[in-house]
mmCIF file of N, CA and C in Angstrom:
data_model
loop_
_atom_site.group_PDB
_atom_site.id
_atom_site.type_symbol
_atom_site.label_atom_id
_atom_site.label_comp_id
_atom_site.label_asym_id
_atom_site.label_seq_id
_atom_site.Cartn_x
_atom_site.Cartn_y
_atom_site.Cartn_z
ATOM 1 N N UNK A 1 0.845 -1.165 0.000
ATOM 2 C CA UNK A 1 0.000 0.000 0.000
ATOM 3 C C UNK A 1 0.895 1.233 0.000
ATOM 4 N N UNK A 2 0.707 2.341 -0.938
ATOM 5 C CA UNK A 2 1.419 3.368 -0.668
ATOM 6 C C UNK A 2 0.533 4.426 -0.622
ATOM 7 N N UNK A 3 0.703 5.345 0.455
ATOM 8 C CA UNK A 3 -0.124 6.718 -0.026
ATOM 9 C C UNK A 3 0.773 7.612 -0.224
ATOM 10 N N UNK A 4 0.599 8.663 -1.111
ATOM 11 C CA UNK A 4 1.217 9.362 -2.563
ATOM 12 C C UNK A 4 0.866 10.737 -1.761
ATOM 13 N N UNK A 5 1.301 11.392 -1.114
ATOM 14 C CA UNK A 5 1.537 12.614 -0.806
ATOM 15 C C UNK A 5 1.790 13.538 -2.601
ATOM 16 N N UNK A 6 0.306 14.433 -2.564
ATOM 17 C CA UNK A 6 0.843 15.410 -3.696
ATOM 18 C C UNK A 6 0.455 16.883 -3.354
ATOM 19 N N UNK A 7 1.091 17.519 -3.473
ATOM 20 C CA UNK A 7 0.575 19.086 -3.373
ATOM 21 C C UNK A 7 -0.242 19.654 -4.479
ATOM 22 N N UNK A 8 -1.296 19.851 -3.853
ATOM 23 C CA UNK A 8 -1.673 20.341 -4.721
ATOM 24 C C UNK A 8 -1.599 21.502 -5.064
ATOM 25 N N UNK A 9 -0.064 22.179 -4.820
ATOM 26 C CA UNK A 9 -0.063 23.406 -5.371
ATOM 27 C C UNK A 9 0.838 23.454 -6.686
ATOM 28 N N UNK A 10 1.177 21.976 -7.087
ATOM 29 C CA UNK A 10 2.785 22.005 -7.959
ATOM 30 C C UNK A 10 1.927 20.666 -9.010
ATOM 31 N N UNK A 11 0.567 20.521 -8.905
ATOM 32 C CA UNK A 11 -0.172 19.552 -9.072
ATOM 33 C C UNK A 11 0.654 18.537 -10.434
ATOM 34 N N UNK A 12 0.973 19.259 -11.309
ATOM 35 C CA UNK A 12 1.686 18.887 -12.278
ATOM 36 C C UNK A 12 2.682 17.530 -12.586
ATOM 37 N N UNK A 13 3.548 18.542 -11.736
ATOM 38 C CA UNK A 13 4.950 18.029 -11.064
ATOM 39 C C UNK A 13 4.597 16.975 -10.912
ATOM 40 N N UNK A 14 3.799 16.667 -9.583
ATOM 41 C CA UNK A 14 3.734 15.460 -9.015
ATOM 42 C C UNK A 14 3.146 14.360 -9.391
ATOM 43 N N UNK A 15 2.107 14.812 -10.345
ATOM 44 C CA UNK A 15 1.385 13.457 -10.975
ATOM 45 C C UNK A 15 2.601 12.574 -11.937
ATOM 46 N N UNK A 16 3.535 12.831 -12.248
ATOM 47 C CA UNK A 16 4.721 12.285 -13.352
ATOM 48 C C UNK A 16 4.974 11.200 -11.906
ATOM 49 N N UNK A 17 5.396 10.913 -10.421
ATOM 50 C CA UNK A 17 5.399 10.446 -9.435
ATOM 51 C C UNK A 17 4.370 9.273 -9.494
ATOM 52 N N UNK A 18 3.086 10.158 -9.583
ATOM 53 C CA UNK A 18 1.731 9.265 -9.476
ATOM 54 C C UNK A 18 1.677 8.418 -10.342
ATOM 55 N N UNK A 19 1.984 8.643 -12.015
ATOM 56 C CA UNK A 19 1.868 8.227 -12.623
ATOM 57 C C UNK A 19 2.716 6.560 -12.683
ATOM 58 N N UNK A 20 4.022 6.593 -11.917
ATOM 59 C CA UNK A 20 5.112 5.583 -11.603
ATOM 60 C C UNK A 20 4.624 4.619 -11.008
ATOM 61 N N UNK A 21 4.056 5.344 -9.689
ATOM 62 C CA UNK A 21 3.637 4.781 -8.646
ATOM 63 C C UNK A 21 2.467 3.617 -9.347
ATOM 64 N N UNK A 22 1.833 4.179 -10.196
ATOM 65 C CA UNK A 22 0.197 3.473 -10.614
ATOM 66 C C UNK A 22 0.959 1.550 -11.248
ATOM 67 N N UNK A 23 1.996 2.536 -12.134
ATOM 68 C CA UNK A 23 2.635 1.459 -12.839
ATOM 69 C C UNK A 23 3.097 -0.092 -11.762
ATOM 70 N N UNK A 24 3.547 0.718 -10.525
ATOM 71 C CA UNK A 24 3.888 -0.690 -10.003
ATOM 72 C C UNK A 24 2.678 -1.321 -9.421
ATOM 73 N N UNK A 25 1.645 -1.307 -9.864
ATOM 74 C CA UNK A 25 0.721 -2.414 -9.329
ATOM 75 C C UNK A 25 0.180 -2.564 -8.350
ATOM 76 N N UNK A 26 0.619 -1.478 -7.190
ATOM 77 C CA UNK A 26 0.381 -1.586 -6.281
ATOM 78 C C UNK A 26 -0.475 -0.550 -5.341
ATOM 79 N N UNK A 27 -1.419 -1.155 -4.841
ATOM 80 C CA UNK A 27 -2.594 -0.216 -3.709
ATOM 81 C C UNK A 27 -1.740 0.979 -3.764
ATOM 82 N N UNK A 28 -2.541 2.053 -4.833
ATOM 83 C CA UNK A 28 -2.344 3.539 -4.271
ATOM 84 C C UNK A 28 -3.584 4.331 -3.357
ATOM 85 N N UNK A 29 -3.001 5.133 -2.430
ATOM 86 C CA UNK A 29 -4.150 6.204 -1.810
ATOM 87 C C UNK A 29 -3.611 7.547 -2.130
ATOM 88 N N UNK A 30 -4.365 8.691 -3.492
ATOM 89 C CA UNK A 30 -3.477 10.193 -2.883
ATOM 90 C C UNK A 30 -4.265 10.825 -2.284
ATOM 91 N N UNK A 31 -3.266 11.544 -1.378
ATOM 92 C CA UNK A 31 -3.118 12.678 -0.334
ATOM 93 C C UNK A 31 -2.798 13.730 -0.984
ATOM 94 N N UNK A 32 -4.287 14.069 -1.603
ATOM 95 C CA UNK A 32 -4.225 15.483 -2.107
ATOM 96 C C UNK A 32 -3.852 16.705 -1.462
ATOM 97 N N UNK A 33 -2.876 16.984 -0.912
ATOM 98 C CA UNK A 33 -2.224 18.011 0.586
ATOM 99 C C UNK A 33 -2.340 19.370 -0.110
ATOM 100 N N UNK A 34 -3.004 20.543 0.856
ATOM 101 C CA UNK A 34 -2.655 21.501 0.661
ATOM 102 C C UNK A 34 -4.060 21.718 -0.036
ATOM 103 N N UNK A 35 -5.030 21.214 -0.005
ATOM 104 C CA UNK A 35 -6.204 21.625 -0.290
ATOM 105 C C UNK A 35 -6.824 23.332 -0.506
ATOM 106 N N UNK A 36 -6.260 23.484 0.801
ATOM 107 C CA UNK A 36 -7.167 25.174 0.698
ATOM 108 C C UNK A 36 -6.253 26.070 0.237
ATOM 109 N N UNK A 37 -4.871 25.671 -0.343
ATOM 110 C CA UNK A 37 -4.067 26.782 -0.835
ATOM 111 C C UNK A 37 -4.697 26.388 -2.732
ATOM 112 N N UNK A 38 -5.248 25.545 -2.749
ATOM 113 C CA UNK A 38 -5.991 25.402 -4.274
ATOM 114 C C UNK A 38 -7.147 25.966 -4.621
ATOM 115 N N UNK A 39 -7.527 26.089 -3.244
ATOM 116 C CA UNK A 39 -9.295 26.978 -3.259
ATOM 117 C C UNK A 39 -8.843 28.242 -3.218
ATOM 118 N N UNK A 40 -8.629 28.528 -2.141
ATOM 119 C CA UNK A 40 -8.245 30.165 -1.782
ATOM 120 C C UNK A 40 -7.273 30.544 -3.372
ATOM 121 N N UNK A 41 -6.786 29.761 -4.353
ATOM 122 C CA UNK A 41 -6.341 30.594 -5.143
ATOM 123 C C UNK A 41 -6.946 30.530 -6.318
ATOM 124 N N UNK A 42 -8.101 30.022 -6.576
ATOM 125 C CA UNK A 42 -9.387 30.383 -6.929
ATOM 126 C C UNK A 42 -9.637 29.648 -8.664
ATOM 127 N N UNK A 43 -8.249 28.342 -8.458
ATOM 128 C CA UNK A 43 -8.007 27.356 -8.987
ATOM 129 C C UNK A 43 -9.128 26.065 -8.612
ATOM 130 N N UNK A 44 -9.363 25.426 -9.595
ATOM 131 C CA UNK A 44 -9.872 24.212 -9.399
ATOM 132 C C UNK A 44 -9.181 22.981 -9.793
ATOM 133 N N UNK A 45 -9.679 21.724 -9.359
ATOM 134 C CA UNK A 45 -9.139 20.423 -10.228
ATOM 135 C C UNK A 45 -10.163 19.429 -10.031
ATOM 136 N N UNK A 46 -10.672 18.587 -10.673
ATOM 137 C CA UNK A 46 -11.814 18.265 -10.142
ATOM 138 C C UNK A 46 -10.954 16.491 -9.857
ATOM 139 N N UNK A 47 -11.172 16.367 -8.886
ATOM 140 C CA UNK A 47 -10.163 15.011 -8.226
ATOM 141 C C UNK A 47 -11.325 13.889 -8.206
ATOM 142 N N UNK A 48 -12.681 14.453 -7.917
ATOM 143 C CA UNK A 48 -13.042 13.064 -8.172
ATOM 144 C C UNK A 48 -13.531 12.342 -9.665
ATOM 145 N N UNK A 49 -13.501 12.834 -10.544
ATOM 146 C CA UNK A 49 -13.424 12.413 -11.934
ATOM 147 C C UNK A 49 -11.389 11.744 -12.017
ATOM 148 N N UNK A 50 -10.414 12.356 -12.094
ATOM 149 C CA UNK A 50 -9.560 12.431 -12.308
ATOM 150 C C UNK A 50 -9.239 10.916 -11.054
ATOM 151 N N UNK A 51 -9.921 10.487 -10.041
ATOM 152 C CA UNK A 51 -10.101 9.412 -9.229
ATOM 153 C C UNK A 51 -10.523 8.197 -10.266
ATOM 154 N N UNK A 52 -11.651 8.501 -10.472
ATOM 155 C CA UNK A 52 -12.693 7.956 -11.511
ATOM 156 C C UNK A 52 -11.496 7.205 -12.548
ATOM 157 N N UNK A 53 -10.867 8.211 -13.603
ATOM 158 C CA UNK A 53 -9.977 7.995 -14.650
ATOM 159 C C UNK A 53 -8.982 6.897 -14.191
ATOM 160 N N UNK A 54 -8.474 6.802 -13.080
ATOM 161 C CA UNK A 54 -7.162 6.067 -12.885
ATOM 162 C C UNK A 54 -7.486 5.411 -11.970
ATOM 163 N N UNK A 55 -8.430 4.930 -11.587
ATOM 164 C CA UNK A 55 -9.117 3.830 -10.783
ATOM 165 C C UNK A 55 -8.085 4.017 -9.100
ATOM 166 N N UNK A 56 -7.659 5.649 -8.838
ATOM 167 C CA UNK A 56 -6.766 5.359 -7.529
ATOM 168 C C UNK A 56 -7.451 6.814 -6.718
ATOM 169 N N UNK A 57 -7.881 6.468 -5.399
ATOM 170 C CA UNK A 57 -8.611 6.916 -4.862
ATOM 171 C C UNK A 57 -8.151 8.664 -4.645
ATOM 172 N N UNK A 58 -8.577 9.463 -3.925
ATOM 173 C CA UNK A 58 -8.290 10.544 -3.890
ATOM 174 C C UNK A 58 -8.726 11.363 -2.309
ATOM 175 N N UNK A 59 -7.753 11.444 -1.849
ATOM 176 C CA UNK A 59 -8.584 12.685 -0.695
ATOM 177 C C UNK A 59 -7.588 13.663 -0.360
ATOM 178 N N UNK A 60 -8.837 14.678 -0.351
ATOM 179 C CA UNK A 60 -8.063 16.541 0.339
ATOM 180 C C UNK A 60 -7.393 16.211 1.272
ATOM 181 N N UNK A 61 -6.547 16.984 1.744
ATOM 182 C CA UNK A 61 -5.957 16.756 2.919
ATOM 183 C C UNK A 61 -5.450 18.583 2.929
ATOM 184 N N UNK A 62 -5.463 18.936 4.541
ATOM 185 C CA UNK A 62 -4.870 20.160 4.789
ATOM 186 C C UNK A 62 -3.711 19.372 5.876
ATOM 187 N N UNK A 63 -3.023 19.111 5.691
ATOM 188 C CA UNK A 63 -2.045 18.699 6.474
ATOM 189 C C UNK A 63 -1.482 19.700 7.618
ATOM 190 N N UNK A 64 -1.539 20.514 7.841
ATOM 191 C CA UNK A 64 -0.856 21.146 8.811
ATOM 192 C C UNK A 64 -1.922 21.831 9.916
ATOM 193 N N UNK A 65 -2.989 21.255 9.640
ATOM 194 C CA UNK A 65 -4.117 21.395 10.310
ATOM 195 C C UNK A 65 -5.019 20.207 10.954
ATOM 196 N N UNK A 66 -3.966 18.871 9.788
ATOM 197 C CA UNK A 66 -5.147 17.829 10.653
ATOM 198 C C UNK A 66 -6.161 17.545 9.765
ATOM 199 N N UNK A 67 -6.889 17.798 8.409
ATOM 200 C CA UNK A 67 -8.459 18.227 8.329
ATOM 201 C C UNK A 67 -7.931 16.672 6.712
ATOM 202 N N UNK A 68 -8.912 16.486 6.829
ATOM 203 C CA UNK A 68 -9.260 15.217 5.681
ATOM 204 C C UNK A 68 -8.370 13.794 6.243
ATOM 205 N N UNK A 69 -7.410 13.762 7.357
ATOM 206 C CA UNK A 69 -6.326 12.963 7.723
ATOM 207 C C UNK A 69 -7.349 11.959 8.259
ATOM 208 N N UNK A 70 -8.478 11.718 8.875
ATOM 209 C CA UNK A 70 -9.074 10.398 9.176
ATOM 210 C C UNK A 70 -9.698 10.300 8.425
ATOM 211 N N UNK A 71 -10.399 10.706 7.024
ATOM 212 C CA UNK A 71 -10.827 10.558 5.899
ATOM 213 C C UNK A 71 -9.510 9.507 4.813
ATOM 214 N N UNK A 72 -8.490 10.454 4.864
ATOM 215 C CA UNK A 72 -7.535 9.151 4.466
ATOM 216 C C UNK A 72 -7.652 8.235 5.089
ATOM 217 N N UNK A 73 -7.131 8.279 6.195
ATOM 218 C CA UNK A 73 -6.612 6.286 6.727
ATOM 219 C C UNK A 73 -8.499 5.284 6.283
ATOM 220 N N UNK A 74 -9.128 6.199 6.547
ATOM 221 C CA UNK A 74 -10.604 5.260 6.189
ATOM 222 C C UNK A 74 -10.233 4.959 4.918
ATOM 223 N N UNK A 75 -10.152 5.082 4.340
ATOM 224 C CA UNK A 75 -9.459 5.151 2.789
ATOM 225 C C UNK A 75 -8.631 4.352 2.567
ATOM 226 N N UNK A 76 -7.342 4.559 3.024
ATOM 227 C CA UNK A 76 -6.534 3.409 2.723
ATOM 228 C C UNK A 76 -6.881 1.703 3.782
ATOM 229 N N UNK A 77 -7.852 2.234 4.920
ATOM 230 C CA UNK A 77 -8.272 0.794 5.156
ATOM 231 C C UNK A 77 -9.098 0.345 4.366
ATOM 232 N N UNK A 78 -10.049 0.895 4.002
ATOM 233 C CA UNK A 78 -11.188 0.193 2.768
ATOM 234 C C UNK A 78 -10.303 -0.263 1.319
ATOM 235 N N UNK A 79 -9.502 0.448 1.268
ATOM 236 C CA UNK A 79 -8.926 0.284 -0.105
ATOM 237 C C UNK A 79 -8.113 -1.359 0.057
ATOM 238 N N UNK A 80 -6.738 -1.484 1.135
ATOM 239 C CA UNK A 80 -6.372 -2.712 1.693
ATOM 240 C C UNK A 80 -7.091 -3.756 2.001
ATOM 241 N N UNK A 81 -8.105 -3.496 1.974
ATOM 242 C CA UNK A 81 -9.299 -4.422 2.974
ATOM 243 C C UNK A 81 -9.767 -4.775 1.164
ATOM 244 N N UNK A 82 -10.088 -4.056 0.522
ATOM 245 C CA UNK A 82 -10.537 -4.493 -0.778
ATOM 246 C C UNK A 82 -10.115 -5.574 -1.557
ATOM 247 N N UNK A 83 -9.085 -5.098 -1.645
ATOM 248 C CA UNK A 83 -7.908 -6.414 -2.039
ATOM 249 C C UNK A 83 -8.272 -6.623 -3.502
ATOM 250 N N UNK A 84 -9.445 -5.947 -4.492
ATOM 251 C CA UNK A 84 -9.506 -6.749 -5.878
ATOM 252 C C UNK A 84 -9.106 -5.052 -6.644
ATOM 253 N N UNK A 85 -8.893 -4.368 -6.333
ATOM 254 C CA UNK A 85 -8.508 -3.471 -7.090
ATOM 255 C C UNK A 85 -7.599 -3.745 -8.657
ATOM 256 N N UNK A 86 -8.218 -2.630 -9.644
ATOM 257 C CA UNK A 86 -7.785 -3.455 -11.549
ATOM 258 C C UNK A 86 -7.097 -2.455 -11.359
ATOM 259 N N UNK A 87 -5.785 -3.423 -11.737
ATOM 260 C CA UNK A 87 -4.923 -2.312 -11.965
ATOM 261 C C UNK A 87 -5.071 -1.538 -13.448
ATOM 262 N N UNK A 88 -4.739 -0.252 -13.327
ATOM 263 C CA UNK A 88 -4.137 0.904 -14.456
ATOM 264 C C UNK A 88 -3.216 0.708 -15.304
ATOM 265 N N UNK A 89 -3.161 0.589 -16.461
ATOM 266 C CA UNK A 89 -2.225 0.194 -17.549
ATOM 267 C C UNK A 89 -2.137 1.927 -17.912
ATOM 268 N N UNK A 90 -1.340 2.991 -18.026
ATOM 269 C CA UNK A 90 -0.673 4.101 -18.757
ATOM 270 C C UNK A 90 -0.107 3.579 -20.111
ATOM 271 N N UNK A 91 -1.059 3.987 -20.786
ATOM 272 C CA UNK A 91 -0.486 3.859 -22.250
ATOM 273 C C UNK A 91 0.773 5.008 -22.639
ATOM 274 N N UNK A 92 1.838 4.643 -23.005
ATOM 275 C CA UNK A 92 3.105 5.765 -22.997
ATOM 276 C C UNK A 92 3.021 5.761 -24.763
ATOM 277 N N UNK A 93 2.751 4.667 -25.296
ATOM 278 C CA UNK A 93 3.240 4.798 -26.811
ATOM 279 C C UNK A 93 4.453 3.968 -27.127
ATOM 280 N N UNK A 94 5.016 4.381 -28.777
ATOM 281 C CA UNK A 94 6.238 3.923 -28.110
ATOM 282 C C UNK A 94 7.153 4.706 -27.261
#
């Protein structure tokens, strides 16, 4: 099981990470961190479609406050506990 710490202020950046991570096969949870520095800047992303797309779960997190953090671990226990999760094939091309 890994959970994928991403900021969502560099959102970019970090999905090239996510994207690795998906490849190895293995139980992802992201920790969408930094939530309200994405609102307050009056940016959107819509995470639960973009959840939807890559079959790997998604939650806000304000980390330095505490706020979505028992929303994760529920998360990554349901997700572990699931155990049939399909994995994501990333088509690269050649």
């Amino acid at each position: 099981m890994i959970i994928n710490v991403v900021s969502a202020s560099a959102l970019e950046r970090n999905l090239y990470l996510t994207t690795e991570l998906i490849d190895l096969e293995v139980p992802v949870v992201i920790a969408l961190n930094m939530y309200d520095e994405l609102e307050q800047s009056g940016r959107t992303f819509d995470h639960k479609t973009f959840s939807t797309l890559t079959n790997t779960p998604i939650v806000p997190t304000v980390g330095k406050r505490g706020e979505g953090i028992p929303s994760l671990l529920e998360k990554v226990i349901s997700v572990y506990q699931e155990n049939r999760r399909r994995p994501v094939r990333i088509p690269y091309g050649r």
